[in-house]
mmCIF file of C-alpha atoms in Angstrom:
data_model
loop_
_atom_site.group_PDB
_atom_site.id
_atom_site.type_symbol
_atom_site.label_atom_id
_atom_site.label_comp_id
_atom_site.label_asym_id
_atom_site.label_seq_id
_atom_site.Cartn_x
_atom_site.Cartn_y
_atom_site.Cartn_z
ATOM 1 C CA UNK A 7 158.545 -100.751 29.225
ATOM 2 C CA UNK A 8 156.838 -100.724 32.605
ATOM 3 C CA UNK A 9 158.457 -102.936 35.186
ATOM 4 C CA UNK A 10 155.130 -103.550 36.890
ATOM 5 C CA UNK A 11 152.922 -104.932 34.115
ATOM 6 C CA UNK A 12 153.599 -106.121 30.552
ATOM 7 C CA UNK A 13 152.906 -103.617 27.814
ATOM 8 C CA UNK A 14 149.619 -104.389 26.042
ATOM 9 C CA UNK A 15 149.585 -101.976 23.100
ATOM 10 C CA UNK A 16 146.429 -100.686 21.455
ATOM 11 C CA UNK A 17 145.796 -98.309 18.571
ATOM 12 C CA UNK A 18 145.080 -94.736 19.607
ATOM 13 C CA UNK A 19 141.481 -93.607 18.970
ATOM 14 C CA UNK A 20 140.945 -92.096 15.545
ATOM 15 C CA UNK A 21 144.052 -93.647 14.012
ATOM 16 C CA UNK A 22 143.770 -93.939 10.220
ATOM 17 C CA UNK A 23 146.006 -96.882 9.330
ATOM 18 C CA UNK A 24 145.393 -96.417 5.610
ATOM 19 C CA UNK A 25 146.982 -92.991 5.806
ATOM 20 C CA UNK A 26 150.182 -94.222 7.453
ATOM 21 C CA UNK A 27 153.364 -95.345 5.647
ATOM 22 C CA UNK A 28 153.242 -98.944 6.905
ATOM 23 C CA UNK A 29 154.596 -102.127 5.385
ATOM 24 C CA UNK A 30 152.152 -105.045 5.057
ATOM 25 C CA UNK A 31 153.766 -106.688 8.074
ATOM 26 C CA UNK A 32 153.456 -103.536 10.189
ATOM 27 C CA UNK A 33 149.829 -103.188 9.148
ATOM 28 C CA UNK A 34 149.227 -106.823 10.066
ATOM 29 C CA UNK A 35 150.666 -106.275 13.543
ATOM 30 C CA UNK A 36 148.592 -103.107 13.936
ATOM 31 C CA UNK A 37 145.425 -105.046 13.120
ATOM 32 C CA UNK A 38 146.117 -107.416 16.013
ATOM 33 C CA UNK A 39 146.479 -104.765 18.730
ATOM 34 C CA UNK A 40 143.583 -105.062 21.164
ATOM 35 C CA UNK A 41 144.910 -103.648 24.441
ATOM 36 C CA UNK A 42 144.760 -107.031 26.196
ATOM 37 C CA UNK A 43 147.521 -108.943 24.403
ATOM 38 C CA UNK A 44 151.136 -108.387 25.414
ATOM 39 C CA UNK A 45 154.194 -108.647 23.162
ATOM 40 C CA UNK A 46 154.634 -112.364 23.781
ATOM 41 C CA UNK A 47 150.993 -112.990 22.912
ATOM 42 C CA UNK A 48 151.329 -110.937 19.736
ATOM 43 C CA UNK A 49 154.353 -112.983 18.726
ATOM 44 C CA UNK A 50 152.482 -116.242 19.289
ATOM 45 C CA UNK A 51 149.301 -115.019 17.604
ATOM 46 C CA UNK A 52 150.984 -113.627 14.501
ATOM 47 C CA UNK A 53 153.784 -116.148 14.114
ATOM 48 C CA UNK A 54 156.308 -113.306 13.975
ATOM 49 C CA UNK A 55 159.441 -113.209 16.095
ATOM 50 C CA UNK A 56 159.499 -110.920 19.162
ATOM 51 C CA UNK A 57 162.115 -108.784 17.413
ATOM 52 C CA UNK A 58 159.831 -108.175 14.426
ATOM 53 C CA UNK A 59 156.894 -107.410 16.720
ATOM 54 C CA UNK A 60 159.002 -104.866 18.598
ATOM 55 C CA UNK A 61 160.201 -103.296 15.340
ATOM 56 C CA UNK A 62 156.628 -102.927 14.091
ATOM 57 C CA UNK A 63 155.483 -101.426 17.391
ATOM 58 C CA UNK A 64 158.398 -99.011 17.383
ATOM 59 C CA UNK A 65 157.289 -97.817 13.951
ATOM 60 C CA UNK A 66 153.664 -97.467 15.087
ATOM 61 C CA UNK A 67 154.728 -95.496 18.157
ATOM 62 C CA UNK A 68 156.893 -93.179 16.042
ATOM 63 C CA UNK A 69 153.884 -92.458 13.814
ATOM 64 C CA UNK A 70 151.632 -91.733 16.776
ATOM 65 C CA UNK A 71 149.367 -94.699 16.064
ATOM 66 C CA UNK A 72 150.211 -96.375 19.377
ATOM 67 C CA UNK A 73 151.077 -94.793 22.712
ATOM 68 C CA UNK A 74 154.451 -95.830 24.130
ATOM 69 C CA UNK A 75 154.538 -97.942 27.286
ATOM 70 C CA UNK A 76 154.515 -96.033 30.549
ATOM 71 C CA UNK A 77 157.805 -96.028 32.416
ATOM 72 C CA UNK A 78 158.723 -95.090 35.936
ATOM 73 C CA UNK A 79 160.655 -91.868 36.376
ATOM 74 C CA UNK A 80 164.355 -92.639 36.681
ATOM 75 C CA UNK A 81 164.648 -90.358 39.681
ATOM 76 C CA UNK A 82 161.705 -92.037 41.388
ATOM 77 C CA UNK A 83 162.522 -95.738 41.688
ATOM 78 C CA UNK A 84 159.748 -98.226 42.222
ATOM 79 C CA UNK A 85 158.740 -98.473 45.841
ATOM 80 C CA UNK A 86 159.820 -101.653 47.547
ATOM 81 C CA UNK A 87 157.595 -103.668 49.822
ATOM 82 C CA UNK A 88 158.032 -102.542 53.397
ATOM 83 C CA UNK A 89 157.285 -104.506 56.577
ATOM 84 C CA UNK A 90 154.485 -102.030 57.212
ATOM 85 C CA UNK A 91 152.032 -104.717 58.234
ATOM 86 C CA UNK A 92 154.037 -105.662 61.316
ATOM 87 C CA UNK A 93 154.373 -102.056 62.442
ATOM 88 C CA UNK A 94 150.728 -101.294 61.788
ATOM 89 C CA UNK A 95 149.670 -104.318 63.817
ATOM 90 C CA UNK A 96 151.863 -103.239 66.725
ATOM 91 C CA UNK A 97 150.293 -99.792 66.664
ATOM 92 C CA UNK A 98 146.721 -101.056 66.441
ATOM 93 C CA UNK A 99 147.070 -103.744 69.108
ATOM 94 C CA UNK A 100 149.239 -101.922 71.648
ATOM 95 C CA UNK A 101 149.954 -98.231 71.072
ATOM 96 C CA UNK A 102 146.591 -97.034 69.782
ATOM 97 C CA UNK A 103 145.019 -97.679 73.187
ATOM 98 C CA UNK A 104 147.266 -95.130 74.896
ATOM 99 C CA UNK A 105 146.140 -91.560 75.518
ATOM 100 C CA UNK A 106 147.151 -89.021 72.875
ATOM 101 C CA UNK A 107 149.554 -87.206 75.195
ATOM 102 C CA UNK A 108 151.266 -90.440 76.171
ATOM 103 C CA UNK A 109 151.625 -91.512 72.542
ATOM 104 C CA UNK A 110 153.255 -88.202 71.658
ATOM 105 C CA UNK A 111 155.598 -88.447 74.624
ATOM 106 C CA UNK A 112 156.659 -91.981 73.779
ATOM 107 C CA UNK A 113 157.085 -91.116 70.102
ATOM 108 C CA UNK A 114 159.742 -88.504 70.946
ATOM 109 C CA UNK A 115 162.038 -91.146 72.409
ATOM 110 C CA UNK A 116 160.815 -94.337 70.732
ATOM 111 C CA UNK A 117 163.123 -96.976 69.323
ATOM 112 C CA UNK A 118 162.281 -99.726 66.884
ATOM 113 C CA UNK A 119 159.860 -101.356 66.476
ATOM 114 C CA UNK A 120 157.702 -98.745 68.244
ATOM 115 C CA UNK A 121 159.351 -95.941 66.279
ATOM 116 C CA UNK A 122 157.963 -97.225 62.980
ATOM 117 C CA UNK A 123 154.694 -98.270 64.607
ATOM 118 C CA UNK A 124 154.013 -94.688 65.683
ATOM 119 C CA UNK A 125 154.191 -93.689 62.001
ATOM 120 C CA UNK A 126 150.633 -95.053 61.724
ATOM 121 C CA UNK A 127 149.262 -92.697 64.365
ATOM 122 C CA UNK A 128 146.511 -90.449 62.935
ATOM 123 C CA UNK A 129 147.344 -87.419 65.088
ATOM 124 C CA UNK A 130 149.586 -84.672 63.660
ATOM 125 C CA UNK A 131 150.901 -84.053 67.185
ATOM 126 C CA UNK A 132 152.391 -87.551 67.183
ATOM 127 C CA UNK A 133 153.977 -86.930 63.782
ATOM 128 C CA UNK A 134 155.495 -83.731 65.145
ATOM 129 C CA UNK A 135 156.811 -85.686 68.124
ATOM 130 C CA UNK A 136 158.338 -88.277 65.801
ATOM 131 C CA UNK A 137 160.128 -85.522 63.911
ATOM 132 C CA UNK A 138 161.751 -84.480 67.190
ATOM 133 C CA UNK A 139 163.064 -88.015 67.703
ATOM 134 C CA UNK A 140 166.737 -88.193 66.613
ATOM 135 C CA UNK A 141 166.202 -91.798 65.476
ATOM 136 C CA UNK A 142 163.488 -90.796 62.996
ATOM 137 C CA UNK A 143 165.007 -91.390 59.543
ATOM 138 C CA UNK A 144 164.027 -91.888 55.904
ATOM 139 C CA UNK A 145 162.433 -95.281 56.504
ATOM 140 C CA UNK A 146 160.023 -93.740 58.992
ATOM 141 C CA UNK A 147 159.514 -90.622 56.870
ATOM 142 C CA UNK A 148 158.344 -92.806 53.994
ATOM 143 C CA UNK A 149 155.887 -94.598 56.275
ATOM 144 C CA UNK A 150 154.413 -91.307 57.472
ATOM 145 C CA UNK A 151 154.234 -89.964 53.917
ATOM 146 C CA UNK A 152 152.372 -93.064 52.778
ATOM 147 C CA UNK A 153 150.025 -93.669 55.694
ATOM 148 C CA UNK A 154 149.402 -90.444 57.605
ATOM 149 C CA UNK A 155 146.057 -88.844 56.818
ATOM 150 C CA UNK A 156 146.098 -85.229 58.011
ATOM 151 C CA UNK A 157 147.322 -82.332 55.852
ATOM 152 C CA UNK A 158 149.048 -80.680 58.823
ATOM 153 C CA UNK A 159 150.998 -83.843 59.605
ATOM 154 C CA UNK A 160 152.133 -84.158 55.997
ATOM 155 C CA UNK A 161 153.078 -80.472 55.930
ATOM 156 C CA UNK A 162 155.202 -80.957 59.046
ATOM 157 C CA UNK A 163 156.996 -83.902 57.466
ATOM 158 C CA UNK A 164 157.678 -82.089 54.199
ATOM 159 C CA UNK A 165 158.963 -79.046 56.078
ATOM 160 C CA UNK A 166 162.125 -81.049 56.714
ATOM 161 C CA UNK A 167 164.171 -80.458 53.574
ATOM 162 C CA UNK A 168 166.057 -83.749 53.804
ATOM 163 C CA UNK A 169 162.811 -85.705 53.800
ATOM 164 C CA UNK A 170 161.085 -83.595 51.153
ATOM 165 C CA UNK A 171 164.041 -84.140 48.816
ATOM 166 C CA UNK A 172 163.833 -87.931 49.060
ATOM 167 C CA UNK A 173 162.258 -89.582 46.006
ATOM 168 C CA UNK A 174 160.533 -92.229 48.120
ATOM 169 C CA UNK A 175 158.957 -89.647 50.408
ATOM 170 C CA UNK A 176 157.833 -87.505 47.484
ATOM 171 C CA UNK A 177 156.369 -90.500 45.704
ATOM 172 C CA UNK A 178 154.412 -91.550 48.799
ATOM 173 C CA UNK A 179 153.154 -88.015 49.373
ATOM 174 C CA UNK A 180 151.858 -87.792 45.810
ATOM 175 C CA UNK A 181 149.914 -91.009 46.343
ATOM 176 C CA UNK A 182 148.491 -89.855 49.676
ATOM 177 C CA UNK A 183 144.842 -88.734 49.306
ATOM 178 C CA UNK A 184 145.326 -86.052 51.972
ATOM 179 C CA UNK A 185 148.160 -84.259 50.177
ATOM 180 C CA UNK A 186 147.359 -80.516 50.409
ATOM 181 C CA UNK A 187 147.327 -78.573 47.147
ATOM 182 C CA UNK A 188 149.786 -76.065 48.604
ATOM 183 C CA UNK A 189 152.236 -78.851 49.383
ATOM 184 C CA UNK A 190 151.817 -80.275 45.886
ATOM 185 C CA UNK A 191 152.757 -76.878 44.455
ATOM 186 C CA UNK A 192 155.830 -76.756 46.651
ATOM 187 C CA UNK A 193 156.916 -80.287 45.745
ATOM 188 C CA UNK A 194 156.111 -80.223 42.043
ATOM 189 C CA UNK A 195 155.833 -76.580 41.041
ATOM 190 C CA UNK A 196 159.426 -76.336 39.880
ATOM 191 C CA UNK A 197 159.311 -79.439 37.676
ATOM 192 C CA UNK A 198 159.326 -79.212 33.907
ATOM 193 C CA UNK A 199 155.964 -79.189 32.158
ATOM 194 C CA UNK A 200 156.522 -82.690 30.815
ATOM 195 C CA UNK A 201 156.991 -84.082 34.329
ATOM 196 C CA UNK A 202 153.934 -82.212 35.543
ATOM 197 C CA UNK A 203 151.862 -83.708 32.749
ATOM 198 C CA UNK A 204 152.955 -87.200 33.802
ATOM 199 C CA UNK A 205 151.389 -86.505 37.184
ATOM 200 C CA UNK A 206 148.193 -85.220 35.564
ATOM 201 C CA UNK A 207 147.665 -88.529 33.743
ATOM 202 C CA UNK A 208 149.126 -90.840 36.378
ATOM 203 C CA UNK A 209 146.894 -93.649 37.589
ATOM 204 C CA UNK A 210 148.999 -93.970 40.740
ATOM 205 C CA UNK A 211 147.747 -90.786 42.405
ATOM 206 C CA UNK A 212 144.279 -89.857 43.727
ATOM 207 C CA UNK A 213 141.859 -87.908 41.563
ATOM 208 C CA UNK A 214 142.066 -84.802 43.755
ATOM 209 C CA UNK A 215 145.831 -84.757 43.262
ATOM 210 C CA UNK A 216 145.379 -85.063 39.501
ATOM 211 C CA UNK A 217 142.936 -82.144 39.594
ATOM 212 C CA UNK A 218 145.398 -80.013 41.535
ATOM 213 C CA UNK A 219 148.156 -81.094 39.144
ATOM 214 C CA UNK A 220 146.050 -79.954 36.179
ATOM 215 C CA UNK A 221 145.722 -76.485 37.678
ATOM 216 C CA UNK A 222 149.437 -76.445 38.416
ATOM 217 C CA UNK A 223 150.244 -77.443 34.834
ATOM 218 C CA UNK A 224 148.004 -74.717 33.431
ATOM 219 C CA UNK A 225 149.596 -72.131 35.697
ATOM 220 C CA UNK A 226 153.132 -73.188 34.770
ATOM 221 C CA UNK A 227 152.355 -73.390 31.051
ATOM 222 C CA UNK A 228 151.224 -69.769 31.046
ATOM 223 C CA UNK A 229 154.657 -68.602 32.226
ATOM 224 C CA UNK A 230 156.986 -71.288 30.829
ATOM 225 C CA UNK A 231 159.628 -70.707 28.179
ATOM 226 C CA UNK A 232 158.680 -71.449 24.580
ATOM 227 C CA UNK A 233 160.984 -74.455 24.212
ATOM 228 C CA UNK A 234 159.474 -76.069 27.299
ATOM 229 C CA UNK A 235 155.959 -75.531 25.959
ATOM 230 C CA UNK A 236 156.927 -77.117 22.664
ATOM 231 C CA UNK A 237 158.543 -80.040 24.476
ATOM 232 C CA UNK A 238 155.402 -80.973 26.387
ATOM 233 C CA UNK A 239 153.186 -80.628 23.304
ATOM 234 C CA UNK A 240 155.415 -82.774 21.106
ATOM 235 C CA UNK A 241 156.434 -85.422 23.616
ATOM 236 C CA UNK A 242 152.874 -86.022 24.776
ATOM 237 C CA UNK A 243 151.699 -86.255 21.149
ATOM 238 C CA UNK A 244 149.439 -83.309 21.926
ATOM 239 C CA UNK A 245 147.610 -85.134 24.728
ATOM 240 C CA UNK A 246 148.412 -82.256 27.073
ATOM 241 C CA UNK A 247 146.350 -79.859 24.955
ATOM 242 C CA UNK A 248 143.093 -81.088 26.468
ATOM 243 C CA UNK A 249 144.280 -79.895 29.874
ATOM 244 C CA UNK A 250 145.552 -76.632 28.383
ATOM 245 C CA UNK A 251 142.277 -75.717 26.655
ATOM 246 C CA UNK A 252 141.739 -71.973 26.524
ATOM 247 C CA UNK A 253 145.383 -71.038 27.078
ATOM 248 C CA UNK A 254 147.009 -69.132 24.199
ATOM 249 C CA UNK A 255 150.603 -69.502 23.053
ATOM 250 C CA UNK A 256 153.045 -66.758 22.198
ATOM 251 C CA UNK A 257 154.656 -66.075 18.845
ATOM 252 C CA UNK A 258 157.919 -67.824 19.712
ATOM 253 C CA UNK A 259 156.136 -71.036 20.688
ATOM 254 C CA UNK A 260 154.102 -70.906 17.480
ATOM 255 C CA UNK A 261 157.250 -70.316 15.429
ATOM 256 C CA UNK A 262 159.000 -73.299 16.995
ATOM 257 C CA UNK A 263 155.993 -75.520 16.312
ATOM 258 C CA UNK A 264 155.868 -74.292 12.724
ATOM 259 C CA UNK A 265 159.521 -75.196 12.256
ATOM 260 C CA UNK A 266 158.857 -78.914 12.727
ATOM 261 C CA UNK A 267 158.096 -81.725 10.316
ATOM 262 C CA UNK A 268 155.115 -83.726 11.534
ATOM 263 C CA UNK A 269 154.919 -87.504 11.124
ATOM 264 C CA UNK A 270 152.580 -88.344 14.013
ATOM 265 C CA UNK A 271 148.913 -88.770 13.146
ATOM 266 C CA UNK A 272 147.886 -88.508 16.785
ATOM 267 C CA UNK A 273 149.779 -85.257 17.264
ATOM 268 C CA UNK A 274 148.133 -83.683 14.226
ATOM 269 C CA UNK A 275 144.727 -84.913 15.381
ATOM 270 C CA UNK A 276 145.182 -83.401 18.828
ATOM 271 C CA UNK A 277 146.399 -80.071 17.463
ATOM 272 C CA UNK A 278 143.447 -79.979 15.067
ATOM 273 C CA UNK A 279 141.122 -80.230 18.084
ATOM 274 C CA UNK A 280 143.000 -77.487 19.959
ATOM 275 C CA UNK A 281 141.002 -74.293 19.541
ATOM 276 C CA UNK A 282 143.996 -72.110 20.471
ATOM 277 C CA UNK A 283 146.170 -73.458 17.637
ATOM 278 C CA UNK A 284 147.293 -70.349 15.715
ATOM 279 C CA UNK A 285 146.488 -69.952 12.012
ATOM 280 C CA UNK A 286 150.155 -70.270 11.047
ATOM 281 C CA UNK A 287 150.394 -73.679 12.705
ATOM 282 C CA UNK A 288 147.221 -74.954 11.031
ATOM 283 C CA UNK A 289 148.546 -73.762 7.671
ATOM 284 C CA UNK A 290 151.892 -75.436 8.347
ATOM 285 C CA UNK A 291 150.215 -78.733 9.200
ATOM 286 C CA UNK A 292 148.207 -78.640 5.979
ATOM 287 C CA UNK A 293 151.476 -78.667 4.043
ATOM 288 C CA UNK A 294 152.787 -81.797 5.755
ATOM 289 C CA UNK A 295 153.127 -84.957 3.681
ATOM 290 C CA UNK A 296 151.315 -86.894 6.397
ATOM 291 C CA UNK A 297 148.282 -84.621 6.068
ATOM 292 C CA UNK A 298 148.304 -84.505 2.279
ATOM 293 C CA UNK A 299 147.989 -88.300 2.216
ATOM 294 C CA UNK A 300 145.152 -88.450 4.757
ATOM 295 C CA UNK A 301 141.659 -87.255 3.897
ATOM 296 C CA UNK A 302 140.576 -87.480 7.536
ATOM 297 C CA UNK A 303 143.416 -85.237 8.741
ATOM 298 C CA UNK A 304 142.704 -82.727 5.982
ATOM 299 C CA UNK A 305 139.075 -82.592 7.025
ATOM 300 C CA UNK A 306 139.948 -82.067 10.688
ATOM 301 C CA UNK A 307 142.279 -79.188 9.857
ATOM 302 C CA UNK A 308 139.872 -77.598 7.382
ATOM 303 C CA UNK A 309 137.241 -77.527 10.116
ATOM 304 C CA UNK A 310 139.515 -75.747 12.580
ATOM 305 C CA UNK A 311 138.289 -72.207 13.373
ATOM 306 C CA UNK A 312 141.751 -70.836 12.577
ATOM 307 C CA UNK A 313 142.135 -72.675 9.272
ATOM 308 C CA UNK A 314 143.302 -70.413 6.427
ATOM 309 C CA UNK A 315 140.630 -69.287 4.020
ATOM 310 C CA UNK A 316 142.084 -70.804 0.852
ATOM 311 C CA UNK A 317 142.203 -74.471 1.958
ATOM 312 C CA UNK A 318 138.501 -74.250 2.846
ATOM 313 C CA UNK A 319 137.470 -73.616 -0.766
#
């Protein structure tokens, strides 16, 4: 569960509750999900214990009827509040008035609090000067990553391997609206497809970064191993397929997908809307117990352009 805000579950669009193997209690909980009520509110509103609410939600998540709560990456801990306001004020009231050359010169030898204050300077030359300062450390690198607004300054910071490897620096760079696409590829290009998809849908990064991340995901998907492709499709409940529209899959990926038993309504729905889904996968889905019990899923699959001929009769 997210550490920042309480989880407020809601049914995924198109969910057919009547086609799911739910107990009356689980169906009752599902009927109360509105996207604005958290788990405590659901417990109060239904009269059920928190444990029973959590059990019902776990079942709904496993069936693909509800999206799981977003969690922070374990390797990227939540950013802590920094005394940035004090340093910014020092820069704006005292240092900003200096000539550019003088600011760069002072940044090379600055000590605290001026050292951190110079991290708010808009000039890449000052950032470069800070990087030459032996006192410049991770705390300052994170300030520059979060607040500097020129691509060249961010590139200079990330060129230092020790800083680029720090989770706090990387996190701040991803949230920076001036992050260059080339730097994004360098920082995130080697990540697994599932991690790249998290960035595509993240609400913590600017839209231009999400757009660049979508292109990066598409590029990586085209060359990724079959098991990694399957992982991102299954673990995102097929949500990634919208981003991957138009990209085909190879025979090994199709075979791995056809070797699975499907119990998630949302996953089947998303695959049924994926034009590149191979005929063998559509045929395999039609044989699933989940699909045989759901008229709406059958209809979606029958309408797929790659649906086998016989089920259409």
